mmCIF file of C-alpha atoms and ligand atoms in Angstrom:
data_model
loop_
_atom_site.group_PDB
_atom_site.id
_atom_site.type_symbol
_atom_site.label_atom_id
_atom_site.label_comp_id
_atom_site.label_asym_id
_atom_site.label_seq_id
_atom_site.Cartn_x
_atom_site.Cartn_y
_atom_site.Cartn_z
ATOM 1 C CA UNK E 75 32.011 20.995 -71.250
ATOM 2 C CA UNK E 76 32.076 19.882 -67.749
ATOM 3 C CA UNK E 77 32.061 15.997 -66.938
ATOM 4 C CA UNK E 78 29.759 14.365 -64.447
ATOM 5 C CA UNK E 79 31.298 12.687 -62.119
ATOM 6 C CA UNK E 80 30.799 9.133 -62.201
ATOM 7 C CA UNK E 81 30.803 6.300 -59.358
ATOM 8 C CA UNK E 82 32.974 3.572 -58.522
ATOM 9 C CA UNK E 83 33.232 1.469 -61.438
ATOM 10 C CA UNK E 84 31.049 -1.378 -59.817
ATOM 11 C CA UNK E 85 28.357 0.908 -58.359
ATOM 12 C CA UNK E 86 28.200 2.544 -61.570
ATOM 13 C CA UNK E 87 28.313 -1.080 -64.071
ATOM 14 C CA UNK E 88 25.416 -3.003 -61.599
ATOM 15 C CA UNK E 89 23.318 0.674 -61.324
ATOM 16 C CA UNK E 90 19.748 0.633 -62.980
ATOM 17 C CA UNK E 91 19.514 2.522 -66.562
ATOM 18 C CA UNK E 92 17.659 5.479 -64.722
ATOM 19 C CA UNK E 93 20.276 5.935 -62.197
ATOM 20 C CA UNK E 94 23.127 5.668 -64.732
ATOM 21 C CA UNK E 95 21.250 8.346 -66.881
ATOM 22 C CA UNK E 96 21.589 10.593 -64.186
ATOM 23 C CA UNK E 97 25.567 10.013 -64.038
ATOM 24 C CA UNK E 98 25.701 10.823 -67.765
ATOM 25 C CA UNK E 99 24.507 14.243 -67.670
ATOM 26 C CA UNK E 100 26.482 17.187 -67.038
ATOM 27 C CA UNK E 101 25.579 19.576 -64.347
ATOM 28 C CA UNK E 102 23.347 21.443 -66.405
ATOM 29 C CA UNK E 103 21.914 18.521 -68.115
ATOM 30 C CA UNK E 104 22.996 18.116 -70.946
ATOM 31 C CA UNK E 105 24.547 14.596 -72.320
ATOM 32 C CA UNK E 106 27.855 14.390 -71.947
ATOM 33 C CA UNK E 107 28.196 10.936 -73.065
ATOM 34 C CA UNK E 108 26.069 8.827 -75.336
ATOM 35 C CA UNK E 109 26.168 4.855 -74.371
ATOM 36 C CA UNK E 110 22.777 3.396 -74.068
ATOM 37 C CA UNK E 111 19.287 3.652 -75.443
ATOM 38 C CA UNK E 112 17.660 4.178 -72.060
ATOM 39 C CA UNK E 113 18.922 7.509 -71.616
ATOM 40 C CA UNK E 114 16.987 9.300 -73.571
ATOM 41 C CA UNK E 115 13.567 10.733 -72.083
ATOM 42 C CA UNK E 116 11.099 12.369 -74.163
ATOM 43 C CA UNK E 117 11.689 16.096 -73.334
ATOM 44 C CA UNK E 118 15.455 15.249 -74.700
ATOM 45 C CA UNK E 119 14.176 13.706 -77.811
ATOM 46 C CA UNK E 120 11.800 16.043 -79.265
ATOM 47 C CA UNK E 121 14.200 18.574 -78.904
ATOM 48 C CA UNK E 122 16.488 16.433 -80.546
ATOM 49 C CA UNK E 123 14.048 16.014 -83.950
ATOM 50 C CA UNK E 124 13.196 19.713 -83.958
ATOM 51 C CA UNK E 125 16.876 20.710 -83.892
ATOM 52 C CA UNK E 126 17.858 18.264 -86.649
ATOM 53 C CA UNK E 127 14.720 19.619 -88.721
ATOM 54 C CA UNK E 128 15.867 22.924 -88.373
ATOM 55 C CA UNK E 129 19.689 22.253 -89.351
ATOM 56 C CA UNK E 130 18.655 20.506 -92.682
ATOM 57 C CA UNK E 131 16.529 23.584 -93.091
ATOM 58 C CA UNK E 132 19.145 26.383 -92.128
ATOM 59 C CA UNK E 133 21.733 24.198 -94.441
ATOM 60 C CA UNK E 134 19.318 24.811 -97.873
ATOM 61 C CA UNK E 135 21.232 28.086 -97.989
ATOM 62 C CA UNK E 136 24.960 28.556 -98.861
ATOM 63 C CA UNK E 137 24.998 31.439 -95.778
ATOM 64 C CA UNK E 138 23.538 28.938 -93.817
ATOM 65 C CA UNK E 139 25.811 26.142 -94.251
ATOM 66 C CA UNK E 140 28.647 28.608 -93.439
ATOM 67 C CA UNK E 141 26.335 29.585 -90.277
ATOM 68 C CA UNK E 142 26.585 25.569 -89.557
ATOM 69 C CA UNK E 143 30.673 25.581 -90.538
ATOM 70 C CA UNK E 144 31.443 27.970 -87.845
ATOM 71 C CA UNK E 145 29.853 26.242 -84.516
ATOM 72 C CA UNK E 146 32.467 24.041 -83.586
ATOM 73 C CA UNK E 147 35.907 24.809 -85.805
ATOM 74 C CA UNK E 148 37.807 24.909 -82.626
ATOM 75 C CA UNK E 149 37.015 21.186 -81.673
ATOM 76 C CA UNK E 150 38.231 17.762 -82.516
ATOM 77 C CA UNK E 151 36.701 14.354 -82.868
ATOM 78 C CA UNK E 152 38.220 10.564 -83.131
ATOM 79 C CA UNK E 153 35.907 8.240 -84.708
ATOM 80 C CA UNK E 154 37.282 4.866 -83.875
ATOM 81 C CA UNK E 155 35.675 2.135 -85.439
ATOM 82 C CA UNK E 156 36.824 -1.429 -84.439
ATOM 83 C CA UNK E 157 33.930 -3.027 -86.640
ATOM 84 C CA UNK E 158 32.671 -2.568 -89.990
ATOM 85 C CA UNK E 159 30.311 0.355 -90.903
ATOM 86 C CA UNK E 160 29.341 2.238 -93.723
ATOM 87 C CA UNK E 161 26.238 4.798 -92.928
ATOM 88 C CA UNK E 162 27.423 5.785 -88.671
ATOM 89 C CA UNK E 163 30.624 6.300 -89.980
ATOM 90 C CA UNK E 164 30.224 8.269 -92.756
ATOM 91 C CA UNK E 165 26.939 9.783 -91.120
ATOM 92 C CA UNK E 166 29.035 10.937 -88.476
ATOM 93 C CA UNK E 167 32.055 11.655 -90.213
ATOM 94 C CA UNK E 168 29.797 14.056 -92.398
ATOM 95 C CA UNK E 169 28.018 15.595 -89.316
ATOM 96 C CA UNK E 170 31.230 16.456 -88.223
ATOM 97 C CA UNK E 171 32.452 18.669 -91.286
ATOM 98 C CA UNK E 172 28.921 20.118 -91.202
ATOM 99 C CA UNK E 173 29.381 21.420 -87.614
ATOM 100 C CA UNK E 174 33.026 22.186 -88.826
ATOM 101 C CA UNK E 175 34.180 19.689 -86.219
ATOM 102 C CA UNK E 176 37.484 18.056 -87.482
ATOM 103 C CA UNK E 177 37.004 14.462 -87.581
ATOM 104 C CA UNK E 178 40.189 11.960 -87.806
ATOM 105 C CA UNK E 179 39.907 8.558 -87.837
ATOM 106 C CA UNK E 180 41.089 4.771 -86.929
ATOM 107 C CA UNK E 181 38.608 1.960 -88.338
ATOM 108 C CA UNK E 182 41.667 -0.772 -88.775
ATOM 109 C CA UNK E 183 43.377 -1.543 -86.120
ATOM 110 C CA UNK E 184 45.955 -3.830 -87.965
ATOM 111 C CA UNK E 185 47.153 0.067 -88.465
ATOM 112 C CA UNK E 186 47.101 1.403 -84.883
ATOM 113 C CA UNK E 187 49.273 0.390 -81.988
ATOM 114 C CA UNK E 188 46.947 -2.514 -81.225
ATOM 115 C CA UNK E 189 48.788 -4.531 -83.476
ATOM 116 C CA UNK E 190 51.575 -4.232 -81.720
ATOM 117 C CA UNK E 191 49.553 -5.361 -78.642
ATOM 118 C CA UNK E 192 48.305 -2.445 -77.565
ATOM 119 C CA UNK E 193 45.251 -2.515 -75.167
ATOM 120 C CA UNK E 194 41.969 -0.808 -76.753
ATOM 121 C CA UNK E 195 41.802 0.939 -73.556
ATOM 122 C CA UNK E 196 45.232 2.154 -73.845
ATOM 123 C CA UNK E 197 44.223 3.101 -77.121
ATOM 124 C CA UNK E 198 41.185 5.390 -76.687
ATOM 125 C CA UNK E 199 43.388 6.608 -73.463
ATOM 126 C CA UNK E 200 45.350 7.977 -76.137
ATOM 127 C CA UNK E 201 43.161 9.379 -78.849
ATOM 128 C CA UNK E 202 41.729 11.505 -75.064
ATOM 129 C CA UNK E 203 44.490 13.765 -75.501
ATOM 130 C CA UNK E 204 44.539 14.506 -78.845
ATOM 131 C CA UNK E 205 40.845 15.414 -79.637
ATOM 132 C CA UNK E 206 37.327 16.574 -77.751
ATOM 133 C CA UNK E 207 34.675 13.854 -78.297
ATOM 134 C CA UNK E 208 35.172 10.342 -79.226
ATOM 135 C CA UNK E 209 32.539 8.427 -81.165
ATOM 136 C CA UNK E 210 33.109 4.670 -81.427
ATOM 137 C CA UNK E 211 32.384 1.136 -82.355
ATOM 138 C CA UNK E 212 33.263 -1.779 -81.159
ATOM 139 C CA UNK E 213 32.638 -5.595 -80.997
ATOM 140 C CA UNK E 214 31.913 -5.804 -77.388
ATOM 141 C CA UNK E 215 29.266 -5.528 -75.465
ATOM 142 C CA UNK E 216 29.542 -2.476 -72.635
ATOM 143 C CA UNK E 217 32.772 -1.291 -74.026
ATOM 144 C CA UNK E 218 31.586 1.658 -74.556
ATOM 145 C CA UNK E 219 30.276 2.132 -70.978
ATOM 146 C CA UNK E 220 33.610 0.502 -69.602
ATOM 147 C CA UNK E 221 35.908 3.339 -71.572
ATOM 148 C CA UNK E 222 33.426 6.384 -70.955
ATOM 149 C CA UNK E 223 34.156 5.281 -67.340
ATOM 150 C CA UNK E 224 38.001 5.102 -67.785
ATOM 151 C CA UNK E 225 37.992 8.366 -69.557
ATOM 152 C CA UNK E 226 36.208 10.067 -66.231
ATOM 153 C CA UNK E 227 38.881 8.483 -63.676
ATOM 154 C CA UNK E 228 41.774 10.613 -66.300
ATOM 155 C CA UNK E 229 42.493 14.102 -65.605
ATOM 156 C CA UNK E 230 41.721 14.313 -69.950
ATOM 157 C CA UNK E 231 38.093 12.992 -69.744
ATOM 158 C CA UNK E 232 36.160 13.538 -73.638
ATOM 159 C CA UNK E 233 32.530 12.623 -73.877
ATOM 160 C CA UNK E 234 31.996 9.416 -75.570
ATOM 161 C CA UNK E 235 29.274 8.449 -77.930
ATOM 162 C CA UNK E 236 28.716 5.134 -78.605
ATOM 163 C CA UNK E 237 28.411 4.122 -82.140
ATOM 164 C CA UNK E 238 27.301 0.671 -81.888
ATOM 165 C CA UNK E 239 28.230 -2.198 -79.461
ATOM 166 C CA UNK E 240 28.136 -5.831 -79.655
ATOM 167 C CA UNK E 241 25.124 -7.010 -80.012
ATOM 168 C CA UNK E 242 23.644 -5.250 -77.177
ATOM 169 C CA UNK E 243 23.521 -1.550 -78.373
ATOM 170 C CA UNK E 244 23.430 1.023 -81.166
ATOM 171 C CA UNK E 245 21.632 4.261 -78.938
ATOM 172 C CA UNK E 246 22.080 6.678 -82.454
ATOM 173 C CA UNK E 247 20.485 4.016 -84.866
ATOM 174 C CA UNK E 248 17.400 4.625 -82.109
ATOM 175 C CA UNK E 249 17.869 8.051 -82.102
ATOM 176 C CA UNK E 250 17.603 8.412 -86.470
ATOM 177 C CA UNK E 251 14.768 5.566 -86.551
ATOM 178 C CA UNK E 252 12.252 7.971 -83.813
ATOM 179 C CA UNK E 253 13.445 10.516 -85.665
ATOM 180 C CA UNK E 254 11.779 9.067 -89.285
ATOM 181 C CA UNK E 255 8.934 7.518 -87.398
ATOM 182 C CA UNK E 256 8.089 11.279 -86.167
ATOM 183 C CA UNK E 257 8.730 12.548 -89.195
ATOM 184 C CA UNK E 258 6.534 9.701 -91.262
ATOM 185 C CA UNK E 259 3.181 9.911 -89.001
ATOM 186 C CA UNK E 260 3.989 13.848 -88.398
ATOM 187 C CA UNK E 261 0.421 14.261 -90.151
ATOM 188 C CA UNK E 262 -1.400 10.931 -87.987
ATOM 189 C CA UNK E 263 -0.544 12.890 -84.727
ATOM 190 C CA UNK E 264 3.081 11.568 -84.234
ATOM 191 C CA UNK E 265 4.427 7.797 -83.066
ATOM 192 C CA UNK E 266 1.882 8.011 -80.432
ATOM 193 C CA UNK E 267 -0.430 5.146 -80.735
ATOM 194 C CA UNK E 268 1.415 3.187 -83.730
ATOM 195 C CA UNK E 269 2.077 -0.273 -83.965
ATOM 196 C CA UNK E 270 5.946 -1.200 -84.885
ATOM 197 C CA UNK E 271 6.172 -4.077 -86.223
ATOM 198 C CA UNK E 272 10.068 -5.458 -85.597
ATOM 199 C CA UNK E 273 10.845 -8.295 -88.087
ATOM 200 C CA UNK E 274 14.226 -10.815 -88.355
ATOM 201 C CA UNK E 275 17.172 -11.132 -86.145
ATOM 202 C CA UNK E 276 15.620 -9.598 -83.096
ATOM 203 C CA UNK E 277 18.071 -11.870 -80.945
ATOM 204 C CA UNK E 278 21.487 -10.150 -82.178
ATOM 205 C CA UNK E 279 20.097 -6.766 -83.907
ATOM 206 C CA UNK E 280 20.967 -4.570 -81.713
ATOM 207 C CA UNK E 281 19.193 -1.739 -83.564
ATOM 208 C CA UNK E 282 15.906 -3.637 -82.155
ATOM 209 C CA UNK E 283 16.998 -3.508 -78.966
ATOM 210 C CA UNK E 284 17.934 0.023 -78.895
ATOM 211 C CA UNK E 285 14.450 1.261 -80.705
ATOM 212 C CA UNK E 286 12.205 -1.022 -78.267
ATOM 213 C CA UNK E 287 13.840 0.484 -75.484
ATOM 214 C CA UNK E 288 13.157 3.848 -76.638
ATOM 215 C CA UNK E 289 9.868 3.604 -78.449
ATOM 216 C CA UNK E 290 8.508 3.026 -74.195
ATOM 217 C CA UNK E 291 8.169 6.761 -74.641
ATOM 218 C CA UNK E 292 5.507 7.014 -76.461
ATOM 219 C CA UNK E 293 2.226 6.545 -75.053
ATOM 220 C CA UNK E 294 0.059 4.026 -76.735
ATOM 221 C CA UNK E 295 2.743 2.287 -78.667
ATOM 222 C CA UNK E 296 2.018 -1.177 -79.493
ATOM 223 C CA UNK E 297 5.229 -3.660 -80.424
ATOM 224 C CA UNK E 298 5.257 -7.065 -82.850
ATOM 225 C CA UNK E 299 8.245 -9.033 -82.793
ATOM 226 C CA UNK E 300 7.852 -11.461 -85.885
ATOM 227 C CA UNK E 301 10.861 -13.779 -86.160
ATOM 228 C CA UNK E 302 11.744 -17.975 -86.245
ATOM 229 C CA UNK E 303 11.989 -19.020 -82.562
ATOM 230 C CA UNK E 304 15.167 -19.123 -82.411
ATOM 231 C CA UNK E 305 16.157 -15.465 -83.772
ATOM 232 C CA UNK E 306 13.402 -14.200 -81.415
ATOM 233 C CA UNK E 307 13.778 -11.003 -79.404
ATOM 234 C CA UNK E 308 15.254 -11.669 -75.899
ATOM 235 C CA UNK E 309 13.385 -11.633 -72.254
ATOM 236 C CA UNK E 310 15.549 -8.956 -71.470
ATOM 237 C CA UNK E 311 13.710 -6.097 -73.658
ATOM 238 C CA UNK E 312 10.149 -8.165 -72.909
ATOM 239 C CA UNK E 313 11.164 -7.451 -69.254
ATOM 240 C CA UNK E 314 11.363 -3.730 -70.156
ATOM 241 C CA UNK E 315 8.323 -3.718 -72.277
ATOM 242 C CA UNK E 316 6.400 -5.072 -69.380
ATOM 243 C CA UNK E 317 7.774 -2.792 -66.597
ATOM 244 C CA UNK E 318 6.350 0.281 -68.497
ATOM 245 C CA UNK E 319 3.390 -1.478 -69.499
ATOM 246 C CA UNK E 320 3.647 -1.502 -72.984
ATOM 247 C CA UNK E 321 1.606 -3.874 -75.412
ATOM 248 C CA UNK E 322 3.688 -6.481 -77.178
ATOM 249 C CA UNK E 323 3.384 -10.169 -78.956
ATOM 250 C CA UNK E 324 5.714 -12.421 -80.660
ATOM 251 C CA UNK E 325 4.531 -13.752 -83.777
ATOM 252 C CA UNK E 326 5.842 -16.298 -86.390
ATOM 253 C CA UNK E 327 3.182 -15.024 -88.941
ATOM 254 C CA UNK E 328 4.779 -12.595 -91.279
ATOM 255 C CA UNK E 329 1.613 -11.681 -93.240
ATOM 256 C CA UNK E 330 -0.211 -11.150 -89.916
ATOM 257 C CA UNK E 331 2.813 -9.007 -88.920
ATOM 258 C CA UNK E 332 2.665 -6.467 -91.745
ATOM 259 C CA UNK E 333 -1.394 -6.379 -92.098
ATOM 260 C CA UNK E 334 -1.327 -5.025 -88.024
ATOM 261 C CA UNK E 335 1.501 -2.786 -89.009
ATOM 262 C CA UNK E 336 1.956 1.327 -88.982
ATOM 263 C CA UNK E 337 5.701 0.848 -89.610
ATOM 264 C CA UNK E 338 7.635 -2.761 -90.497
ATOM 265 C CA UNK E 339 11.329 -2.410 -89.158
ATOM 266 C CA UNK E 340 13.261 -5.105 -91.216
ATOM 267 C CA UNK E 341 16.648 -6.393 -90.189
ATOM 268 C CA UNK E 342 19.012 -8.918 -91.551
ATOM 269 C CA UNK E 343 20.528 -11.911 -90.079
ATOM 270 C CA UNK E 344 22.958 -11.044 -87.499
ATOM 271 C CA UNK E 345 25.727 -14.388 -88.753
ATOM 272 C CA UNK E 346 28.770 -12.747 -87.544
ATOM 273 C CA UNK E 347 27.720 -13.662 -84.163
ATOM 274 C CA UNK E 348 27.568 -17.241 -85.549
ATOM 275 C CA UNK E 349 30.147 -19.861 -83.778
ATOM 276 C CA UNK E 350 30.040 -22.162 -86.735
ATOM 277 C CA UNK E 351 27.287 -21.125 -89.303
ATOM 278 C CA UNK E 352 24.523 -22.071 -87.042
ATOM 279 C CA UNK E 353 21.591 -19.472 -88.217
ATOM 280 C CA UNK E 354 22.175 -20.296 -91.314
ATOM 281 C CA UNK E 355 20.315 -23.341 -90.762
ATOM 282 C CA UNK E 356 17.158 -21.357 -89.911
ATOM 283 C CA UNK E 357 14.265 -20.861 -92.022
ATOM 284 C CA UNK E 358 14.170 -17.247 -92.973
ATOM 285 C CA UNK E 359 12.610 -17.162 -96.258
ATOM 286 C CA UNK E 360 9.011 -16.211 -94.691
ATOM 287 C CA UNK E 361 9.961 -13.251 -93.247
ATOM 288 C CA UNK E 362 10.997 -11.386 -96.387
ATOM 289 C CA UNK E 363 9.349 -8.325 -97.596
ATOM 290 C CA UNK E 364 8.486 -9.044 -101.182
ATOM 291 C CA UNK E 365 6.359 -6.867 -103.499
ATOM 292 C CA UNK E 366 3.516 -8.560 -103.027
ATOM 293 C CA UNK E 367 3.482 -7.536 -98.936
ATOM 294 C CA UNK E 368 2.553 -4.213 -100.042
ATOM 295 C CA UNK E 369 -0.867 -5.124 -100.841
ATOM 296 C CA UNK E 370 -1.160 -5.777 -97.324
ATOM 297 C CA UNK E 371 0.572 -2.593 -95.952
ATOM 298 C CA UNK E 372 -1.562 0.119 -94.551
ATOM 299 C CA UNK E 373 -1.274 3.032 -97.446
ATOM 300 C CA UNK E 374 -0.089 5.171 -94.681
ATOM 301 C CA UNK E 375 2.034 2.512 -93.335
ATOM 302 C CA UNK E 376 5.652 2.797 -93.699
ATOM 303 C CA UNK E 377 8.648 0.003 -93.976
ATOM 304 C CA UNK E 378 12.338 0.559 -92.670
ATOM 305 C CA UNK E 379 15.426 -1.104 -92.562
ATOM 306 C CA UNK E 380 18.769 0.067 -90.568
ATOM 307 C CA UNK E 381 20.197 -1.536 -93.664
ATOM 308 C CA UNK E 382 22.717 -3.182 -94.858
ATOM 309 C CA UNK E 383 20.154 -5.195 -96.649
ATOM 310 C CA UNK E 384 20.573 -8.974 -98.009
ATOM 311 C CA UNK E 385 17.781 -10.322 -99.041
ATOM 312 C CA UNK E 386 14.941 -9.717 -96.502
ATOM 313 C CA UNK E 387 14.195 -6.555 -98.506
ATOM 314 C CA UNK E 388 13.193 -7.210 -102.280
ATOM 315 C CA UNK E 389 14.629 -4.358 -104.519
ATOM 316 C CA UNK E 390 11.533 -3.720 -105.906
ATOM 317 C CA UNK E 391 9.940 -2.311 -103.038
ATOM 318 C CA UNK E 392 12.402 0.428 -103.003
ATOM 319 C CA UNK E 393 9.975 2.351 -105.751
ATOM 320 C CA UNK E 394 7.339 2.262 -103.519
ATOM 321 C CA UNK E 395 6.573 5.337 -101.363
ATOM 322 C CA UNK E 396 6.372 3.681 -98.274
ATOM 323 C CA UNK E 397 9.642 2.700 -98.350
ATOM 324 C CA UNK E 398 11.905 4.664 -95.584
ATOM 325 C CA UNK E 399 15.216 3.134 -95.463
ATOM 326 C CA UNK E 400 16.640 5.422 -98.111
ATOM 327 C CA UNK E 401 15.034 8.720 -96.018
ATOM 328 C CA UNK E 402 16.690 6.786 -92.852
ATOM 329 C CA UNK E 403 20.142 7.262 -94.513
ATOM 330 C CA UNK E 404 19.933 10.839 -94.537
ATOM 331 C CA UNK E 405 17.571 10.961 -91.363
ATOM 332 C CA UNK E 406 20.814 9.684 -89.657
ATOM 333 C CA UNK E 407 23.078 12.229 -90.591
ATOM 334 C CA UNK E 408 20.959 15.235 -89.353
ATOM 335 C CA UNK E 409 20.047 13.245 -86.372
ATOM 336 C CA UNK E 410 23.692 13.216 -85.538
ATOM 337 C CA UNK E 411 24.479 17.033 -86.677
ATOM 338 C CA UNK E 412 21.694 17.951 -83.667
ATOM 339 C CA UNK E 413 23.212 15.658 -81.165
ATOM 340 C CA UNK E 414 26.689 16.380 -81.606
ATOM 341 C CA UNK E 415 25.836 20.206 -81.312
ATOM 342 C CA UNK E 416 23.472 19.526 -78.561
ATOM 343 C CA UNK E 417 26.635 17.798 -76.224
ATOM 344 C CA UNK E 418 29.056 20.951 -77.388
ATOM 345 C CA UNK E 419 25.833 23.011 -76.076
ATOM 346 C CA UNK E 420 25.755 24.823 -79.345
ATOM 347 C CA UNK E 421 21.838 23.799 -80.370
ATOM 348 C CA UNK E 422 20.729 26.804 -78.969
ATOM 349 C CA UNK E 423 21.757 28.830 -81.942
ATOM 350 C CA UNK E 424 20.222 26.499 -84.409
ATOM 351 C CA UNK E 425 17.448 27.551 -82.882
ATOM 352 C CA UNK E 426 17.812 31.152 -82.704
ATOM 353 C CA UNK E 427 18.904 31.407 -86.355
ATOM 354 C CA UNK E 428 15.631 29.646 -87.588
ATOM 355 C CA UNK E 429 13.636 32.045 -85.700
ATOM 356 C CA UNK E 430 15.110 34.504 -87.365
ATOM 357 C CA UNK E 431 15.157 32.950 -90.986
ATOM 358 C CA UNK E 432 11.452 31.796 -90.655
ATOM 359 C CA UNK E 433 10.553 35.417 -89.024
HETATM 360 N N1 LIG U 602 24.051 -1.245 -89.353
HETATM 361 C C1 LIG U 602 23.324 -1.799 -88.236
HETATM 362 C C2 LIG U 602 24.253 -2.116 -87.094
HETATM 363 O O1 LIG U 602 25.395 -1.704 -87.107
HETATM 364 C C3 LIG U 602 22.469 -2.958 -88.618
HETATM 365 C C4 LIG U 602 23.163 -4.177 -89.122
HETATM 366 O O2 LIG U 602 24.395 -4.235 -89.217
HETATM 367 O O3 LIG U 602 22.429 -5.131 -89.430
HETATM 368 O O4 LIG U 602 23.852 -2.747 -86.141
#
């Protein structure tokens, strides 16, 4: 895979998402590394869902799961995950044995050298040389961004996907989320004209952020942040929202919220970003999905959740049909197969091999 060649490290942090995009690619196009929501365009994305749709179906056969084994045994990847996770990493960590990609991994770094004061920088520097593609998580904002560009000034530079940042990212979370919304209105003419319906810690969920950004692409999209004040989205996204002319309102109103909704994206509060237990002062109780919301649900109307759940979810609402967040799991992990083997250039065959099964 050849790497773009990226800018000056200033010119390329203070460049707008568009022009950053373009540094991203590789010469033919393709992504080479994976950092923010914004760049994705819609060409890139439907191809994205259609290749995932066709993996799952190519793996309901034991010859086609070998088929899937034998795309990428040669290469290596480093999952390094400086924060807690439980569906990207194993999500990814399974898309990787799909593909046949061998995955190793570092999610403590009480066990790596950075105990013994090792920089993370030093350390991703390091994990370069060992494997092809590095897929990681980490507690600060732009890290991501700051190593992809580290990795390109190296004469060993591996694309990087970012797995989650801060508070300010989580580009693959977007990427499994379009991926069920396509998939849930595939019979009411797509996302196109849907109203999301974003409801909790839109200040800190970074899953929000990332989805906003991305759901821009879709003509006739309308957006509802519901949330207390003080958990409300931030003027940043609004800013984008307006730019591209997309129709948004906050709202307080929960039950207002879920009546106007196609799909209800739930998220919990964000309290690890918390200097001293502050949001837990903050009324949350009206913006929990009980049973009873159903009633006002469209029947066609669907509600999600990038999970881990607390309490904003009751359990009970799990038996309905509408609910998504269980299909999201899995959505995720298919989601990633097709963008992993669309950076190693290998989609192609996906798609060839369908055309063949389905002929
Ligand atoms: N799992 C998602 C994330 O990593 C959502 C969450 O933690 O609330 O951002």
């Amino acid at each position: 895979m050849e790497p773009p060649v990226l800018p000056p490290w200033e010119q390329f942090r203070a460049a707008r998402p568009a022009e950053k995009a373009r540094w991203l690619r590789t010469p033919t196009g393709r992504p080479y590394h994976v950092l923010f929501a914004q760049q994705f365009d819609r060409p890139f994305l439907d191809r994205l869902c259609e290749t995932a749709t066709r993996t799952r179906r190519i793996a309901k056969t034991k010859g086609g799961r070998m088929f899937l084994q034998s795309l990428l045994p040669d290469q290596r990847a480093m999952l390094y995950f400086a924060q807690p996770s439980t569906r990207t990493f194993l999500s990814f960590y399974t898309a990787c044995q799909i593909v046949g990609l061998r995955p190793a991994e570092v999610r403590d770094t009480h066990t790596s050298s950075e105990f013994k004061g090792e920089s993370p920088e030093d350390s991703v520097r390091t994990f370069s040389s060992y494997v092809d593609l590095i897929i990681m998580r980490h507690p600060e904002q732009g890290f991501a961004e700051r190593i992809a560009w580290l990795l390109s000034t190296t004469e060993r530079s591996v694309p990087v996907i970012n797995a989650g940042s801060g508070k300010d990212e989580h580009p693959t979370q977007a990427l499994l989320d379009v991926y069920t919304l396509q998939r849930s209105f595939a019979r009411r003419g797509g996302i196109e004209g849907k109203t999301v319906v974003f409801v909790g810690d839109l200040l800190r969920g970074r899953t929000v952020r990332s989805l906003a950004q991305v759901l821009v692409l879709y003509p006739g999209v309308r957006l509802i942040f519901c949330a207390p004040a003080p958990l409300q989205i931030a003027d940043d996204i609004l800013e984008v929202l307006r730019t591209a002319g997309v129709p948004h309102e906050t709202t307080e109103d929960f039950e207002y919220a879920v009546a106007a909704a196609d799909a209800v994206y739930m998220t919990r509060l964000q309290d690890e970003w918390d200097v001293a237990g502050e949001s837990r002062q903050i009324p949350t109780e009206r913006f929990r999905f009980e049973e009873r919301h159903l009633q006002l649900l469209r029947p066609d109307g669907i509600v999600m959740h990038p999970l881990p759940r607390r309490h904003e979810i009751a359990v009970e609402v799990d038996r309905d049909p509408r609910a998504m967040y269980w299909r999201q799991v899995r959505n995720g992990m298919w989601i990633r197969v097709a963008l992993i083997l669309t950076m190693f250039g290998r989609e192609g065959e996906i798609h060839q091999y369908y055309e063949e099964l389905v002929r």
